[in-house]
Structure formats: structure tokens, C-alpha cells
Short mmCIF file of C-alpha atoms and ligand atoms in Angstrom, two decimals:
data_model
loop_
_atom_site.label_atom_id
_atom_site.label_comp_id
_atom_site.label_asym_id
_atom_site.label_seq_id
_atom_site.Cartn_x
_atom_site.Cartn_y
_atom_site.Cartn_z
CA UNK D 1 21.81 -22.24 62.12
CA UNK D 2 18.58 -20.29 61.86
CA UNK D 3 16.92 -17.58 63.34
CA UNK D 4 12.83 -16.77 64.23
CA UNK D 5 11.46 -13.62 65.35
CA UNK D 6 8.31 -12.88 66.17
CA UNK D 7 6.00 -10.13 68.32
CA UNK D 8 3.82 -9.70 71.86
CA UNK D 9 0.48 -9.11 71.76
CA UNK D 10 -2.07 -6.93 73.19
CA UNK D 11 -6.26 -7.92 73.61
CA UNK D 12 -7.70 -4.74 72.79
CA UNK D 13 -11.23 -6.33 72.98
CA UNK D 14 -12.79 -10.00 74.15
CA UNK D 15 -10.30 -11.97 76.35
CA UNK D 16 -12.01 -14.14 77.89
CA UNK D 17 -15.21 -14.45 76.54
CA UNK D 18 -13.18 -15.58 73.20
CA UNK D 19 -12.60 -18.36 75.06
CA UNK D 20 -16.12 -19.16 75.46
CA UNK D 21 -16.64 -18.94 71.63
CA UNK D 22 -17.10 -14.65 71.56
CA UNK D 23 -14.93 -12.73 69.10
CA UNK D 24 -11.70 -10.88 70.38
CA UNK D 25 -9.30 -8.27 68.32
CA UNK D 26 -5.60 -8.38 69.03
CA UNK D 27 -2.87 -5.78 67.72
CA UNK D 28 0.78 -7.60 67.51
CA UNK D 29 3.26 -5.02 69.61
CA UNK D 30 6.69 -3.82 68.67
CA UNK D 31 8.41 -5.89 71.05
CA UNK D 32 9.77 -9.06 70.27
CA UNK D 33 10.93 -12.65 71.28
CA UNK D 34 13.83 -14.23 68.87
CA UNK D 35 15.36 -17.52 68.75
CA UNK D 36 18.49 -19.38 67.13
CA UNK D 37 18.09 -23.03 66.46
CA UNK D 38 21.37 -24.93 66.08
CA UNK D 39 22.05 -28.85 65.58
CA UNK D 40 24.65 -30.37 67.90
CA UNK D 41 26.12 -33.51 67.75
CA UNK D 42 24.55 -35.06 71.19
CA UNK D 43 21.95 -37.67 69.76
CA UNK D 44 18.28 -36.70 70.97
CA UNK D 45 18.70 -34.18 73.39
CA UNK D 46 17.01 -30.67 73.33
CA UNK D 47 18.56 -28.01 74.67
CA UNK D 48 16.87 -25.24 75.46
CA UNK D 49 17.74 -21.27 76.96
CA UNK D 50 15.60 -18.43 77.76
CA UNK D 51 17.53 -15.05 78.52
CA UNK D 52 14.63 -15.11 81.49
CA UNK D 53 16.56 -17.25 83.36
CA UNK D 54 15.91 -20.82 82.65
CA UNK D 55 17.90 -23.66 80.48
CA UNK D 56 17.19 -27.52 80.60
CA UNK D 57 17.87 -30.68 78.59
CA UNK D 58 15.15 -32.56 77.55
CA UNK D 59 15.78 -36.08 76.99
CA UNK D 60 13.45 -38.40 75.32
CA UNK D 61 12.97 -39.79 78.98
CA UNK D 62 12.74 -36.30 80.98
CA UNK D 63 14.25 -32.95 81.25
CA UNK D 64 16.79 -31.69 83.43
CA UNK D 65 17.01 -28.27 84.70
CA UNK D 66 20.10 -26.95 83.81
CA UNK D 67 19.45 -23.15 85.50
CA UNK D 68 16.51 -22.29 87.30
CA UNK D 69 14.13 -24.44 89.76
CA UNK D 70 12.70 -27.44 88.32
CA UNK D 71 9.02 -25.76 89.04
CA UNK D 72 9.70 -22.83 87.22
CA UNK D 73 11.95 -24.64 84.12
CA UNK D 74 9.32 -27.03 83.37
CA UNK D 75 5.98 -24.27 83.53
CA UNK D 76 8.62 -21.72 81.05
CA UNK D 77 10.31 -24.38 78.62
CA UNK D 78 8.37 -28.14 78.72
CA UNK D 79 5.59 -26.23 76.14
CA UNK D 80 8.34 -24.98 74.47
CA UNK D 81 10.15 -28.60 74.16
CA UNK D 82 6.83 -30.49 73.51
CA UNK D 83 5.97 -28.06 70.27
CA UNK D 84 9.67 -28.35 69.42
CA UNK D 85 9.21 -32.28 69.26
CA UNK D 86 5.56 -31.81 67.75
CA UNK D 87 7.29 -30.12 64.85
CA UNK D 88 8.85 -33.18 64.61
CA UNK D 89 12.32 -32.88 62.96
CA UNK D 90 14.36 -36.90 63.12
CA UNK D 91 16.67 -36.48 66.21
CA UNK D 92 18.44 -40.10 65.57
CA UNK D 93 21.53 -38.50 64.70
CA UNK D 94 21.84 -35.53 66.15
CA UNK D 95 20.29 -32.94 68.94
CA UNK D 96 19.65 -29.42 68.92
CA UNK D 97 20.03 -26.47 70.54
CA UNK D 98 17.59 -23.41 70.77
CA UNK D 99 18.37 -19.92 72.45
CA UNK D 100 15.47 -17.47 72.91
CA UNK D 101 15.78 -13.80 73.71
CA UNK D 102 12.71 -11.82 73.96
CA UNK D 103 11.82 -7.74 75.33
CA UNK D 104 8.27 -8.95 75.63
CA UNK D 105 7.83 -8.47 79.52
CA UNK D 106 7.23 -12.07 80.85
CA UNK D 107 3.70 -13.18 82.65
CA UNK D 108 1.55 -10.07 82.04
CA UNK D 109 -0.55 -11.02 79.25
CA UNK D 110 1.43 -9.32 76.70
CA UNK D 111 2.31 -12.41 74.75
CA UNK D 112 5.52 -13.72 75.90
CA UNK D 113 4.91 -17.34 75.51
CA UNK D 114 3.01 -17.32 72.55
CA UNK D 115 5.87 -15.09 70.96
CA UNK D 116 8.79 -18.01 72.88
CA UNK D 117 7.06 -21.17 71.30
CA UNK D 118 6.28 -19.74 67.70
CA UNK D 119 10.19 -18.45 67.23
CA UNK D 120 11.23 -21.72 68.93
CA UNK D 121 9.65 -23.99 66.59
CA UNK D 122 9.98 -21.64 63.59
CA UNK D 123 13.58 -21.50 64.00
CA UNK D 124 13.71 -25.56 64.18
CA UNK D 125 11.38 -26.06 61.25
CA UNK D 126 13.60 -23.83 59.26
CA UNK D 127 16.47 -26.24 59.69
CA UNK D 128 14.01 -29.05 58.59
CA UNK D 129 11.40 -28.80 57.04
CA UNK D 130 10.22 -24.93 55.95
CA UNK D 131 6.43 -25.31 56.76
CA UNK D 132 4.19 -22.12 56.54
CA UNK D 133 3.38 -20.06 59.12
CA UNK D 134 0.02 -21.42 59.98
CA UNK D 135 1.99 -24.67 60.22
CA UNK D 136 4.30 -23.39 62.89
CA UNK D 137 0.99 -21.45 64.42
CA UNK D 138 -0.58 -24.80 64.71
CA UNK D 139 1.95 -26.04 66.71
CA UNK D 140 1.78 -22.84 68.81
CA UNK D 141 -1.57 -23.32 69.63
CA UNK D 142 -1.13 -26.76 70.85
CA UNK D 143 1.51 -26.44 73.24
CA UNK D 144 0.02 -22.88 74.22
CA UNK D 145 -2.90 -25.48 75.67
CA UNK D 146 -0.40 -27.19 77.67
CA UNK D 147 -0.36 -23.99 79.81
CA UNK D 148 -4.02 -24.26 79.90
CA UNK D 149 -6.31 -26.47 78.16
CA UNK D 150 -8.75 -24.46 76.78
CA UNK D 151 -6.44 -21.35 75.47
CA UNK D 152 -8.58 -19.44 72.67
CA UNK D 153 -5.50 -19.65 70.35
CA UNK D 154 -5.79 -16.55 69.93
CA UNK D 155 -1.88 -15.43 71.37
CA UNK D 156 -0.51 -17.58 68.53
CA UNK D 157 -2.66 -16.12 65.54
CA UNK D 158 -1.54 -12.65 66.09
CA UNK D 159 2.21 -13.26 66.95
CA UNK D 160 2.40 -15.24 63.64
CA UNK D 161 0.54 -12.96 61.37
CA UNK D 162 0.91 -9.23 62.93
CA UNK D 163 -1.34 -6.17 62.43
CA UNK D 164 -4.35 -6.02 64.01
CA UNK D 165 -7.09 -9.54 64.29
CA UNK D 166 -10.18 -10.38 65.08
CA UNK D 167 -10.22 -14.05 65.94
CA UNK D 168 -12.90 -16.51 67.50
CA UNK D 169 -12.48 -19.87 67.82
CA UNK D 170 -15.24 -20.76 64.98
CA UNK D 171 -14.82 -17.67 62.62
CA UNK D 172 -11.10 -18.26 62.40
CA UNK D 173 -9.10 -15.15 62.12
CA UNK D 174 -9.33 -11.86 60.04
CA UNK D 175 -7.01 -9.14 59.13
CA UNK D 176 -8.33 -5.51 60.18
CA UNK D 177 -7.28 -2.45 58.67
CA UNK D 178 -6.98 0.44 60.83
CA UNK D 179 -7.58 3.88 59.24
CA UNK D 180 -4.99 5.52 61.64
CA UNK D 181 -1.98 4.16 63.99
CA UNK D 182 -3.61 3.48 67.15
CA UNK D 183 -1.77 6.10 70.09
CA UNK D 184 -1.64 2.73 72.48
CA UNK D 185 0.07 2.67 75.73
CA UNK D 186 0.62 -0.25 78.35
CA UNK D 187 1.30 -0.08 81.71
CA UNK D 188 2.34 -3.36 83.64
CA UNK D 189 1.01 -3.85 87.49
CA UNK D 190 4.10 -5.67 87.99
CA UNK D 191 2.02 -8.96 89.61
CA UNK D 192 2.09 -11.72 87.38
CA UNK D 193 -0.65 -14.04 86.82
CA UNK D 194 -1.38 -16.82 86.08
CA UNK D 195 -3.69 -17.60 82.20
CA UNK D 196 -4.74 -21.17 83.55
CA UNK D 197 -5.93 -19.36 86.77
CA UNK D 198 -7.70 -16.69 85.36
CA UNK D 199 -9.23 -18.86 82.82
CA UNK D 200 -10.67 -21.26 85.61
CA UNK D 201 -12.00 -18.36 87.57
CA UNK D 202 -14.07 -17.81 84.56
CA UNK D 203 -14.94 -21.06 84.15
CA UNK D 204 -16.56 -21.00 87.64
CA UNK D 205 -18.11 -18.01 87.29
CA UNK D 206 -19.66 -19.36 83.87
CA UNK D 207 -20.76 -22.44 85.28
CA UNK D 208 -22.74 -20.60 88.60
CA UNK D 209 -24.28 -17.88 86.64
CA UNK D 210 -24.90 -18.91 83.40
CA UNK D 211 -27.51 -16.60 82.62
CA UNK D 212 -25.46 -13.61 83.30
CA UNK D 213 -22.70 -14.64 81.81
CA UNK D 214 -24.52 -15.40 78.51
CA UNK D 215 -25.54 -11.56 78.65
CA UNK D 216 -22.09 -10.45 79.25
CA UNK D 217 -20.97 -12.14 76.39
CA UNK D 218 -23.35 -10.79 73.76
CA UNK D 219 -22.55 -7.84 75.34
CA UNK D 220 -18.61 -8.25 74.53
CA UNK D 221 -19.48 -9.55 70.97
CA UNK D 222 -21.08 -5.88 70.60
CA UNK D 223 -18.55 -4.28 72.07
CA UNK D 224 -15.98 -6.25 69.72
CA UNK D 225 -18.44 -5.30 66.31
CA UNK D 226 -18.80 -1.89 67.02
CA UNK D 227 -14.45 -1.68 68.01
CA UNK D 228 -13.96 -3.57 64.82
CA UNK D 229 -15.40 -0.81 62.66
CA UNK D 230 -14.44 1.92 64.88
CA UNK D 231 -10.60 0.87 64.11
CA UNK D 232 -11.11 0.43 60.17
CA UNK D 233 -13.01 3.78 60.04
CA UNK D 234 -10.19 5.53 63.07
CA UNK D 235 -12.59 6.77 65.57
CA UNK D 236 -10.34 7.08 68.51
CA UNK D 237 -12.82 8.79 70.71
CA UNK D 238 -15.30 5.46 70.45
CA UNK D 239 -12.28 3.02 70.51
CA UNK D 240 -11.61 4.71 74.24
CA UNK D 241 -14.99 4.68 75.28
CA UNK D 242 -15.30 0.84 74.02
CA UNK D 243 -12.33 -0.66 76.04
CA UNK D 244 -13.97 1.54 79.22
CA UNK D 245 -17.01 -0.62 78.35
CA UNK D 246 -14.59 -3.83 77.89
CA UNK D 247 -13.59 -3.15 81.09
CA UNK D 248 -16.75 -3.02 83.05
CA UNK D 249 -17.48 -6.86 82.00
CA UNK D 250 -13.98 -7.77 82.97
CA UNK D 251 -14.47 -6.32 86.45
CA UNK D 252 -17.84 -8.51 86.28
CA UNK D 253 -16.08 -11.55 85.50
CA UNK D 254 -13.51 -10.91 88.66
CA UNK D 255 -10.40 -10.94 86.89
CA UNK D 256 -9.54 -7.19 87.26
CA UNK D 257 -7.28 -6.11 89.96
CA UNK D 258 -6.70 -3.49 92.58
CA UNK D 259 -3.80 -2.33 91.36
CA UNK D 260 -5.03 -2.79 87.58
CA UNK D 261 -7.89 -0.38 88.38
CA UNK D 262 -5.51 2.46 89.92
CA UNK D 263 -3.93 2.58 87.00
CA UNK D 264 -7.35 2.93 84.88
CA UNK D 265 -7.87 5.65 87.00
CA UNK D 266 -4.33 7.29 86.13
CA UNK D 267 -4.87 6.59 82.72
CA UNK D 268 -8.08 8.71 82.84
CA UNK D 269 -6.83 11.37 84.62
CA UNK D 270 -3.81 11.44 82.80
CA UNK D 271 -6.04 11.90 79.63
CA UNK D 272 -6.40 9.03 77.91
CA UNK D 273 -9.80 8.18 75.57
CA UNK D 274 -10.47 4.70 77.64
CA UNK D 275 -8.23 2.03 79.56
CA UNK D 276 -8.68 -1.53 80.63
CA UNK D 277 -6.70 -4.70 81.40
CA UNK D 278 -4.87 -6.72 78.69
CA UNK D 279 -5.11 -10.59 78.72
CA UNK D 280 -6.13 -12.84 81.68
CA UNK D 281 -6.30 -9.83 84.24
CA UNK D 282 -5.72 -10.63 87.84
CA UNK D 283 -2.52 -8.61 87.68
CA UNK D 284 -0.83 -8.16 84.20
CA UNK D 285 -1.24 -5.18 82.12
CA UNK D 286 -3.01 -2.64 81.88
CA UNK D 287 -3.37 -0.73 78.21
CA UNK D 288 -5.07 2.55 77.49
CA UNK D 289 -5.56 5.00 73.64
CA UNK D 290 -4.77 8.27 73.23
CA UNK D 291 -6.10 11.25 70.59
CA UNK D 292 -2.75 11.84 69.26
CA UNK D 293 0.93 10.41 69.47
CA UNK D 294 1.53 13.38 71.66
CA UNK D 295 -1.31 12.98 74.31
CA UNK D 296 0.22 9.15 74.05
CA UNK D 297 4.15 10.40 75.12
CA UNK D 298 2.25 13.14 77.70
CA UNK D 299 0.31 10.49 79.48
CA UNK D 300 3.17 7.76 79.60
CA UNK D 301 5.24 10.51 81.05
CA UNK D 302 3.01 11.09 83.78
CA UNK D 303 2.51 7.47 84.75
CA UNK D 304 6.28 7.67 84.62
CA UNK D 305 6.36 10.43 87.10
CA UNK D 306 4.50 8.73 89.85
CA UNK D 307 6.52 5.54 89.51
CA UNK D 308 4.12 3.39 86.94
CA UNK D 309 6.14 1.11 84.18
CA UNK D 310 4.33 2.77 81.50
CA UNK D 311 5.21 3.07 78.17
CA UNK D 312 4.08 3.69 74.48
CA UNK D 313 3.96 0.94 71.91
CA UNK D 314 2.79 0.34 68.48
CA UNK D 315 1.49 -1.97 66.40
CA UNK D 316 4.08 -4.58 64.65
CA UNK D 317 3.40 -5.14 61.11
CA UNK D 318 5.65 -8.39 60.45
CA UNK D 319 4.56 -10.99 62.40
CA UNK D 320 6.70 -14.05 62.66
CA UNK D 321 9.69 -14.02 60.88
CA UNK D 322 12.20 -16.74 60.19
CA UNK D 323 15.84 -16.57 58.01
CA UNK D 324 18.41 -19.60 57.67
CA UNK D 325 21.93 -19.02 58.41
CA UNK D 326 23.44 -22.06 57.69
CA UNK D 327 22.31 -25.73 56.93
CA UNK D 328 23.06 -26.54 60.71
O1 LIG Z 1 -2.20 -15.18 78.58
P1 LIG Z 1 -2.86 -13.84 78.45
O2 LIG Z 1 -2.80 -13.03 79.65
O3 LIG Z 1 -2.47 -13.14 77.19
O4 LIG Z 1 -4.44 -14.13 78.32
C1 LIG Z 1 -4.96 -14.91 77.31
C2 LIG Z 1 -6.31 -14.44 76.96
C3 LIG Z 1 -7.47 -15.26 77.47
O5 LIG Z 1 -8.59 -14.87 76.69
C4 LIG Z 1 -7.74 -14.93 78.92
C5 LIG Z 1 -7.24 -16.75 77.33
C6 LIG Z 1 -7.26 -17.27 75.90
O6 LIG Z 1 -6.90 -18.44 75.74
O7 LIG Z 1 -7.67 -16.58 74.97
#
């Protein structure tokens, strides 16, 4: 038996436009997705759990749900079982079974099924064959564009490798070094979106205003260049004012929300240096910095108060994680 762990993500800068080639930097969060990976004796068959309500066999032929709706089984676990089979380990002789657990909140941008599929196939390879991360990362990415076909990648690179990133689809990824913790909080709308929707939306609004889009994304490369130094050298005050800016291209791109931009305004008044949504927007979550730890545990407190699921979170160090138990 083996285990994988690995972390959620937030986007403090460039979602989106990193998926039209821009730059984006990511900080891994300190909540977590794990998996065991176990082989059983039943020849070829893959079964798979998620403590978020959903199990199924998958067969060489098909899958079968065993709890939850088909719909909602095969858009959670058939990425998950695809990678799993990507990574390849000889099922002639016997099948295997894969639990995952995770406290990343599920379908808000904050890296659940990035976090699923890495521990998934981690925890498998580990039984087999012990490839490196970027190996398992690889595999990440691929099935991550099963969910939608042009995802950045970028979900996978941080949940693997931690810290904080800056990743773009040409320049490959880079480790930042912050001068100080950041004081980050996120606050979930509750509505869950959907990435492939989001994405598309884009897409759209790319193709029928091309010049205007081109702007906005030179416009979130600076943003991203001038965040990127303004976390190595720990200006809090400019990191704020920089997601406020991120924000304003979001809401030009349609994929902030109502709800997403009450809570902005909470954030604001509650105190915080800058806010903005996290992710693929339409819904999802909603993150915001702080001066100090203590303006951080104030501000979540007062979301708290008028009924917001807010909370504090910091940056996860490890990245993906994987231990063997036993040889099966
Ligand atoms: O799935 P989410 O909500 O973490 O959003 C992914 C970020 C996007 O930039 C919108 C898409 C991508 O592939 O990078």
C-alpha cells in the first residue's frame, strides 16, 4: 500500500490570460487532498473513492458508478481513472484500488482536482514504478485537459512543487521567494463553477474583441511582473493594490460574479490591502491580503460574523508528497 499527499492552490495573479500564453503566480495552500493506492486481486479493474461522494469501477470496457449519479461519477473520477491508466502500471494480474480524501473545498477554483489526480497517480506510481514528480505532474496535466482542453497546467505545477510559482505555458515554471508569509485569506461564494465554462467564455470574448483583449493581457503580464517582485521584496501594500488591479480585468473578461464582488467589497471594508476572485471566477472563491497575521484573523472574523465561509490560509511548502507502506 502507498500513500500521496499533495496541496490546493490559489491564482494570486493571471488566470485566465495564462491560458492564452500570459504569465500567472500560484501559492500552494495548507489544505490537502491524500490518497491510498492498494492492489487487489480482481484482474483489471480500477476502483476508485472520493470522500466527496463518488466511487466507480472502471473496467477496461467502461466504468460503473458504484455511489453517486453516473453524470457526476464520470465529470469527478474518469480524469482521475484515465491518468491512473496513463501512468500505466501492467493490470494483467491484478487491479487496484485508490481512496482519496481531501479538505480542499471541491469546485471553487482552489485546486481540488488538480490536488485528486496528482495524489491518485502518485500513490499508484509508487507501487510501480517511482517516477519523479514532474513525471506524475505530467500526467496531471493531461488528464486535468480532459476537464477542459486547453487547461494552462498551471493547477498541476503548483500542487506538485508547493511555495509560490510563476508559470506560463512557454516559460515553464519558476520558484518565487517571498520575503514575508503572505497574510492570505479566502472566502468561497458557495456557487460552483464550472473551469471548461469559464474558459470558453473567454474564449468568446477573445475571439470578438481581439484587440481589447490583447491589451488586457499585456496589461495582466504587468500586473504579474510588478506582483512577482513585490512578493520577493514583501511589499504587502502593492501586492493588495495589484490583485484590486487583477480584478478589474477579470470583471472585463465577465467571469466575476455578483456574489464574488460583495465579498470584494467586505474584504475592503473589512480592511484588507486588495481582493479578487481565485481561478475560473463565475462563482468560486474569492481571496484577499492583509498587513499583518492579525488584520488577517480580524477580517476573517468579520466575514465570519455576517455569515461568509471565510477563512485564513497559508502557503504549503511541501508540495506533493508520496511514502510506500507496503509492496501492495
Ligand atoms: O479550475 P480553476 O478554477 O482553478 O481555474 C483554472 C485557472 C484558469 O486559468 C481559468 C484555467 C487554466 O487552465 O489555467
Amino acid at each position: 500500500m502507498s500513500t500521496a499527499g499533495a496541496p490546493g492552490k490559489v491564482i494570486l495573479f493571471g488566470e485566465h490570460f495564462v491560458v492564452h500564453g500570459g504569465p500567472a503566480i500560484l501559492a500552494a495552500i495548507d489544505r490537502r487532498a491524500s490518497a491510498t493506492a492498494r492492489t487487489t486481486p480482481v484482474r483489471d479493474v480500477i476502483r476508485i473513492e472520493s470522500d466527496i461522494g463518488v466511487s466507480a469501477k472502471y473496467f477496461p470496457a467502461g466504468m460503473s458508478p458504484v455511489k453517486g449519479g453516473r453524470k457526476k461519477v464520470a465529470a469527478i473520477l474518469d480524469p482521475i481513472a484515465a491518468a491512473v491508466r496513463s501512468a500505466g502500471p501492467p493490470l494483467d494480474e491484478s487491479g487496484l484500488r485508490i481512496k482519496i480524501e481531501s479538505d480542499i473545498p471541491y469546485g471553487v477554483g482552489l485546486g481540488s482536482s488538480a490536488a485528486s489526480c496528482l495524489v491518485a497517480v502518485a500513490a499508484v506510481d509508487s507501487l510501480y514504478g517511482r517516477h519523479d514528480r514532474q513525471w506524475v505532474c505530467d500526467r496531471a496535466v493531461e488528464s486535468e485537459r480532459m476537464i477542459h482542453k486547453n487547461s494552462s497546467g498551471a493547477d498541476c505545477y503548483v500542487s506538485t512543487y508547493g511555495g509560490i510559482i510563476r508559470y506560463g505555458r512557454k516559460e515553464g515554471y519558476s520558484v518565487l521567494h517571498a520575503k514575508k508569509a503572505l497574510n492570505l485569506l479566502v472566502c468561497s461564494t458557495g456557487i460552483r463553477h464550472s473551469t471548461g465554462d469559464q474558459v470558453e467564455k473567454v474564449r468568446m470574448f477573445k475571439a470578438s474583441n481581439e484587440e481589447r483583449f490583447h491589451g488586457l493581457a499585456l496589461r495582466a503580464a504587468e500586473i504579474c511582473n510588478s506582483a512577482h517582485s513585490s512578493i520577493e521584496s514583501g511589499d504587502y501594500a502593492r501586492i493588495g493594490t495589484l490583485m484590486t488591479e487583477n480584478q478589474k480585468l477579470l470583471r472585463e473578461i465577465g467571469v466575476s460574479h455578483r456574489k464574488a464582488e460583495r465579498i470584494i467589497g467586505e474584504y475592503v471594508k473589512a480592511g484588507a490591502l486588495g481582493a479578487k476572485i481565485t481561478g475560473a471566477g463565475g462563482g468560486g472563491a474569492v481571496i484577499a491580503i492583509a498587513s499583518t497575521p492579525k488584520g488577517a484573523r480580524d477580517i476573517a472574523a468579520q466575514l465570519k460574523k455576517k455569515g461568509y465561509d471565510c477563512t485564513q490560509v497559508q502557503v504549503d511548502q511541501e508540495g506533493l508528497t508520496t511514502r510506500q507502506l507496503t509492496r501492495s
